Amino acid sequence: MLYQTAHIFVSLFAKIFFRLKVLGVENVPKRGGVIICANHNSYWDIPLLGCALPRPVDNIAKSELFRNKIIAILFRKLGGFPIRRGKIDRSAMKEAVSRLQAGRMLSYYPEGTRSKDGGLQNPKPGIGRVVSESEVVVVPVYIHGTHRAKFFRQVMIHFGKPIDFKMEIETAGKEGMHAKILYATISGKIMIEIAALRKQLMDSLSSKSASKIFGGP
């Protein structure tokens, strides 16, 4: 009940103050375990991404956010759980895999921290490990407009098509590939897909801008 109420409130807030536009949401599986992987620009990413999704999503966030008891209680009630940064947090990884194998949806930010300039960063290997151990599909997402976000300046969220890494995982097992190499390979491919979504969106926005200036369809 709390999640549904928060979803309605944030969705309304996002439409009014951020003119939120969502693209490709039909690519999100309606059931089963799935990881939503997005770039990370600001604290607005978590609530805005959540309200753009058609089903409840759990969030994995830095442990520092849970130091505030009120925020910690609210975050946990909404499906969130902490991860310690700067080292491998095995308990957080185990929790993520457990939830995914139970058929839940999890949002994950592969870069591990917010971008300082709004550009894409290199991914951390943690997402590769979660994907490898859970074997669920990944939906890449590009979030545009949350870096130095301002009210009434549009935010756009572009969902890509699901990526299934089972073949890569099986091949790695047969060839005896070191786990760290597999994790890095998966993480890298996810960021490549997010970068491709960014390019698609930027090209589309540039085309529309040119059309307004010079005329055309």
mmCIF file of C-alpha atoms in Angstrom:
data_model
loop_
_atom_site.group_PDB
_atom_site.id
_atom_site.type_symbol
_atom_site.label_atom_id
_atom_site.label_comp_id
_atom_site.label_asym_id
_atom_site.label_seq_id
_atom_site.Cartn_x
_atom_site.Cartn_y
_atom_site.Cartn_z
ATOM 1 C CA MET A 1 0.000 0.000 0.000
ATOM 2 C CA LEU A 2 2.814 2.408 0.885
ATOM 3 C CA TYR A 3 4.615 1.695 -2.399
ATOM 4 C CA GLN A 4 1.475 2.293 -4.495
ATOM 5 C CA THR A 5 0.765 5.555 -2.671
ATOM 6 C CA ALA A 6 4.344 6.758 -3.096
ATOM 7 C CA HIS A 7 4.274 5.740 -6.769
ATOM 8 C CA ILE A 8 1.165 7.819 -7.454
ATOM 9 C CA PHE A 9 2.504 10.843 -5.564
ATOM 10 C CA VAL A 10 5.962 10.787 -7.187
ATOM 11 C CA SER A 11 4.476 10.188 -10.652
ATOM 12 C CA LEU A 12 2.283 13.259 -10.312
ATOM 13 C CA PHE A 13 5.185 15.288 -8.925
ATOM 14 C CA ALA A 14 7.445 14.156 -11.793
ATOM 15 C CA LYS A 15 4.921 15.051 -14.489
ATOM 16 C CA ILE A 16 4.325 18.520 -13.064
ATOM 17 C CA PHE A 17 7.806 19.598 -11.976
ATOM 18 C CA PHE A 18 10.033 17.605 -14.356
ATOM 19 C CA ARG A 19 7.690 17.135 -17.330
ATOM 20 C CA LEU A 20 8.795 13.503 -17.205
ATOM 21 C CA LYS A 21 8.794 11.697 -20.540
ATOM 22 C CA VAL A 22 9.278 7.925 -20.674
ATOM 23 C CA LEU A 23 10.386 6.032 -23.781
ATOM 24 C CA GLY A 24 10.484 2.271 -24.386
ATOM 25 C CA VAL A 25 8.857 1.231 -21.109
ATOM 26 C CA GLU A 26 7.212 -1.633 -23.027
ATOM 27 C CA ASN A 27 10.665 -3.266 -22.986
ATOM 28 C CA VAL A 28 10.373 -3.929 -19.247
ATOM 29 C CA PRO A 29 9.243 -7.544 -18.607
ATOM 30 C CA LYS A 30 5.875 -7.696 -16.865
ATOM 31 C CA ARG A 31 6.934 -10.530 -14.592
ATOM 32 C CA GLY A 32 9.970 -12.423 -13.345
ATOM 33 C CA GLY A 33 13.337 -11.318 -12.044
ATOM 34 C CA VAL A 34 14.868 -8.410 -13.946
ATOM 35 C CA ILE A 35 17.610 -5.853 -13.318
ATOM 36 C CA ILE A 36 17.025 -2.271 -14.389
ATOM 37 C CA CYS A 37 20.481 -0.784 -15.077
ATOM 38 C CA ALA A 38 20.714 2.995 -15.436
ATOM 39 C CA ASN A 39 23.282 5.760 -15.513
ATOM 40 C CA HIS A 40 23.493 7.807 -12.332
ATOM 41 C CA ASN A 41 23.420 11.616 -12.211
ATOM 42 C CA SER A 42 21.675 12.622 -8.984
ATOM 43 C CA TYR A 43 19.506 11.572 -6.068
ATOM 44 C CA TRP A 44 16.483 12.279 -8.286
ATOM 45 C CA ASP A 45 17.307 9.188 -10.365
ATOM 46 C CA ILE A 46 15.903 6.736 -7.828
ATOM 47 C CA PRO A 47 12.386 8.189 -7.379
ATOM 48 C CA LEU A 48 12.006 9.259 -11.030
ATOM 49 C CA LEU A 49 13.098 5.870 -12.369
ATOM 50 C CA GLY A 50 10.801 4.167 -9.882
ATOM 51 C CA CYS A 51 7.721 6.114 -10.966
ATOM 52 C CA ALA A 52 8.512 5.412 -14.640
ATOM 53 C CA LEU A 53 8.366 1.649 -14.086
ATOM 54 C CA PRO A 54 5.102 -0.300 -14.486
ATOM 55 C CA ARG A 55 5.759 -2.646 -11.529
ATOM 56 C CA PRO A 56 7.348 -2.359 -8.071
ATOM 57 C CA VAL A 57 11.133 -2.113 -8.036
ATOM 58 C CA ASP A 58 13.597 -2.699 -5.210
ATOM 59 C CA ASN A 59 16.525 -0.318 -4.866
ATOM 60 C CA ILE A 60 20.059 -1.019 -3.777
ATOM 61 C CA ALA A 61 21.661 2.159 -2.399
ATOM 62 C CA LYS A 62 24.830 3.250 -0.633
ATOM 63 C CA SER A 63 24.854 2.415 3.070
ATOM 64 C CA GLU A 64 25.447 6.082 4.018
ATOM 65 C CA LEU A 65 21.799 6.829 3.198
ATOM 66 C CA PHE A 66 20.704 4.420 5.922
ATOM 67 C CA ARG A 67 22.444 6.333 8.713
ATOM 68 C CA ASN A 68 19.355 8.513 9.042
ATOM 69 C CA LYS A 69 16.840 6.335 10.877
ATOM 70 C CA ILE A 70 13.774 7.914 9.258
ATOM 71 C CA ILE A 71 15.181 7.559 5.745
ATOM 72 C CA ALA A 72 16.351 4.026 6.510
ATOM 73 C CA ILE A 73 12.894 2.919 7.698
ATOM 74 C CA LEU A 74 11.143 4.515 4.717
ATOM 75 C CA PHE A 75 13.670 3.166 2.236
ATOM 76 C CA ARG A 76 13.365 -0.385 3.558
ATOM 77 C CA LYS A 77 9.563 -0.259 3.533
ATOM 78 C CA LEU A 78 9.762 0.739 -0.135
ATOM 79 C CA GLY A 79 11.954 -2.267 -0.924
ATOM 80 C CA GLY A 80 15.399 -0.706 -0.574
ATOM 81 C CA PHE A 81 18.489 -2.202 1.045
ATOM 82 C CA PRO A 82 22.065 -0.949 1.566
ATOM 83 C CA ILE A 83 25.390 -1.768 -0.015
ATOM 84 C CA ARG A 84 28.795 -0.749 1.338
ATOM 85 C CA ARG A 85 30.897 1.043 -1.251
ATOM 86 C CA GLY A 86 34.643 0.795 -1.711
ATOM 87 C CA LYS A 87 34.775 -2.979 -1.225
ATOM 88 C CA ILE A 88 32.890 -6.123 -2.158
ATOM 89 C CA ASP A 89 29.733 -6.292 -0.055
ATOM 90 C CA ARG A 90 28.912 -9.995 -0.276
ATOM 91 C CA SER A 91 25.820 -9.736 1.930
ATOM 92 C CA ALA A 92 24.316 -7.062 -0.334
ATOM 93 C CA MET A 93 25.136 -9.095 -3.442
ATOM 94 C CA LYS A 94 23.535 -12.166 -1.884
ATOM 95 C CA GLU A 95 20.418 -10.169 -1.015
ATOM 96 C CA ALA A 96 20.190 -8.822 -4.567
ATOM 97 C CA VAL A 97 20.494 -12.286 -6.112
ATOM 98 C CA SER A 98 17.947 -13.718 -3.679
ATOM 99 C CA ARG A 99 15.362 -11.082 -4.559
ATOM 100 C CA LEU A 100 15.921 -11.488 -8.283
ATOM 101 C CA GLN A 101 15.590 -15.269 -8.130
ATOM 102 C CA ALA A 102 12.328 -14.745 -6.251
ATOM 103 C CA GLY A 103 11.021 -12.900 -9.317
ATOM 104 C CA ARG A 104 11.440 -9.327 -8.119
ATOM 105 C CA MET A 105 12.723 -6.340 -10.062
ATOM 106 C CA LEU A 106 15.847 -4.513 -8.920
ATOM 107 C CA SER A 107 17.265 -1.162 -10.006
ATOM 108 C CA TYR A 108 21.041 -0.955 -10.149
ATOM 109 C CA TYR A 109 23.462 1.824 -11.089
ATOM 110 C CA PRO A 110 26.553 0.134 -12.632
ATOM 111 C CA GLU A 111 28.746 3.234 -12.317
ATOM 112 C CA GLY A 112 28.583 2.931 -8.540
ATOM 113 C CA THR A 113 28.431 6.671 -7.905
ATOM 114 C CA ARG A 114 26.892 9.839 -9.334
ATOM 115 C CA SER A 115 28.472 11.438 -12.377
ATOM 116 C CA LYS A 116 30.052 14.820 -11.638
ATOM 117 C CA ASP A 117 29.687 16.148 -15.178
ATOM 118 C CA GLY A 118 26.632 14.280 -16.436
ATOM 119 C CA GLY A 119 28.715 12.006 -18.671
ATOM 120 C CA LEU A 120 28.832 8.223 -18.503
ATOM 121 C CA GLN A 121 31.447 6.593 -16.263
ATOM 122 C CA ASN A 122 33.176 3.227 -16.317
ATOM 123 C CA PRO A 123 31.095 0.484 -14.658
ATOM 124 C CA LYS A 124 32.008 -1.367 -11.487
ATOM 125 C CA PRO A 125 32.182 -5.197 -11.699
ATOM 126 C CA GLY A 126 29.485 -5.671 -9.025
ATOM 127 C CA ILE A 127 26.622 -5.675 -11.519
ATOM 128 C CA GLY A 128 28.408 -8.365 -13.526
ATOM 129 C CA ARG A 129 28.512 -10.577 -10.465
ATOM 130 C CA VAL A 130 24.819 -10.078 -9.684
ATOM 131 C CA VAL A 131 23.859 -10.860 -13.295
ATOM 132 C CA SER A 132 26.104 -13.928 -13.400
ATOM 133 C CA GLU A 133 24.752 -15.396 -10.159
ATOM 134 C CA SER A 134 21.073 -14.556 -10.725
ATOM 135 C CA GLU A 135 20.982 -15.232 -14.497
ATOM 136 C CA VAL A 136 18.104 -12.787 -15.009
ATOM 137 C CA VAL A 137 17.714 -10.366 -17.906
ATOM 138 C CA VAL A 138 18.986 -6.795 -17.775
ATOM 139 C CA VAL A 139 17.100 -3.768 -19.107
ATOM 140 C CA PRO A 140 19.510 -0.895 -19.884
ATOM 141 C CA VAL A 141 18.237 2.622 -19.189
ATOM 142 C CA TYR A 142 19.480 6.095 -20.001
ATOM 143 C CA ILE A 143 18.260 8.934 -17.767
ATOM 144 C CA HIS A 144 18.544 12.406 -19.278
ATOM 145 C CA GLY A 145 18.095 15.696 -17.450
ATOM 146 C CA THR A 146 18.772 14.853 -13.794
ATOM 147 C CA HIS A 147 22.326 16.215 -13.753
ATOM 148 C CA ARG A 148 21.911 19.598 -12.051
ATOM 149 C CA ALA A 149 18.172 19.046 -12.320
ATOM 150 C CA LYS A 150 15.879 22.065 -12.192
ATOM 151 C CA PHE A 151 12.126 22.244 -11.808
ATOM 152 C CA PHE A 152 10.234 22.517 -15.106
ATOM 153 C CA ARG A 153 13.245 21.363 -17.128
ATOM 154 C CA GLN A 154 12.307 18.077 -18.763
ATOM 155 C CA VAL A 155 13.671 14.732 -17.637
ATOM 156 C CA MET A 156 13.580 11.824 -20.086
ATOM 157 C CA ILE A 157 13.985 8.135 -19.302
ATOM 158 C CA HIS A 158 14.790 5.813 -22.203
ATOM 159 C CA PHE A 159 14.418 2.043 -21.673
ATOM 160 C CA GLY A 160 16.269 -0.324 -23.992
ATOM 161 C CA LYS A 161 15.495 -3.915 -24.910
ATOM 162 C CA PRO A 162 16.242 -6.691 -22.384
ATOM 163 C CA ILE A 163 19.682 -8.312 -22.536
ATOM 164 C CA ASP A 164 20.045 -12.016 -21.721
ATOM 165 C CA PHE A 165 23.561 -12.979 -20.626
ATOM 166 C CA LYS A 166 22.924 -16.721 -20.154
ATOM 167 C CA MET A 167 24.925 -17.653 -23.246
ATOM 168 C CA GLU A 168 27.945 -15.619 -22.077
ATOM 169 C CA ILE A 169 27.671 -17.159 -18.612
ATOM 170 C CA GLU A 170 27.469 -20.711 -19.988
ATOM 171 C CA THR A 171 30.378 -20.130 -22.385
ATOM 172 C CA ALA A 172 32.498 -18.672 -19.583
ATOM 173 C CA GLY A 173 31.833 -21.772 -17.494
ATOM 174 C CA LYS A 174 32.765 -24.157 -20.301
ATOM 175 C CA GLU A 175 35.950 -22.264 -21.157
ATOM 176 C CA GLY A 176 36.997 -21.828 -17.546
ATOM 177 C CA MET A 177 36.989 -18.041 -17.766
ATOM 178 C CA HIS A 178 38.004 -16.307 -14.540
ATOM 179 C CA ALA A 179 34.950 -14.902 -12.754
ATOM 180 C CA LYS A 180 36.388 -11.382 -12.607
ATOM 181 C CA ILE A 181 36.798 -11.319 -16.384
ATOM 182 C CA LEU A 182 33.196 -12.458 -16.838
ATOM 183 C CA TYR A 183 31.921 -9.795 -14.423
ATOM 184 C CA ALA A 184 33.891 -7.080 -16.222
ATOM 185 C CA THR A 185 32.643 -8.287 -19.610
ATOM 186 C CA ILE A 186 28.999 -8.176 -18.507
ATOM 187 C CA SER A 187 29.403 -4.789 -16.835
ATOM 188 C CA GLY A 188 31.091 -3.365 -19.916
ATOM 189 C CA LYS A 189 28.391 -4.599 -22.283
ATOM 190 C CA ILE A 190 25.671 -3.060 -20.115
ATOM 191 C CA MET A 191 27.376 0.346 -20.214
ATOM 192 C CA ILE A 192 27.805 0.050 -23.986
ATOM 193 C CA GLU A 193 24.044 -0.454 -24.297
ATOM 194 C CA ILE A 194 23.353 2.526 -22.021
ATOM 195 C CA ALA A 195 25.720 4.627 -24.161
ATOM 196 C CA ALA A 196 23.835 3.506 -27.287
ATOM 197 C CA LEU A 197 20.546 4.625 -25.726
ATOM 198 C CA ARG A 198 22.132 7.965 -24.892
ATOM 199 C CA LYS A 199 23.233 8.423 -28.507
ATOM 200 C CA GLN A 200 19.772 7.513 -29.811
ATOM 201 C CA LEU A 201 18.134 10.039 -27.526
ATOM 202 C CA MET A 202 20.662 12.795 -28.242
ATOM 203 C CA ASP A 203 20.324 12.237 -32.004
ATOM 204 C CA SER A 204 16.546 12.403 -31.686
ATOM 205 C CA LEU A 205 16.649 15.618 -29.668
ATOM 206 C CA SER A 206 19.123 17.190 -32.117
ATOM 207 C CA SER A 207 16.900 16.253 -35.044
ATOM 208 C CA LYS A 208 13.836 17.778 -33.405
ATOM 209 C CA SER A 209 15.765 20.939 -32.544
ATOM 210 C CA ALA A 210 16.933 21.301 -36.138
ATOM 211 C CA SER A 211 13.405 20.722 -37.400
ATOM 212 C CA LYS A 212 12.095 23.579 -35.250
ATOM 213 C CA ILE A 213 14.792 25.923 -36.544
ATOM 214 C CA PHE A 214 14.725 25.034 -40.242
ATOM 215 C CA GLY A 215 11.257 23.573 -40.582
ATOM 216 C CA GLY A 216 10.234 20.110 -41.685
ATOM 217 C CA PRO A 217 8.217 17.139 -40.396
#
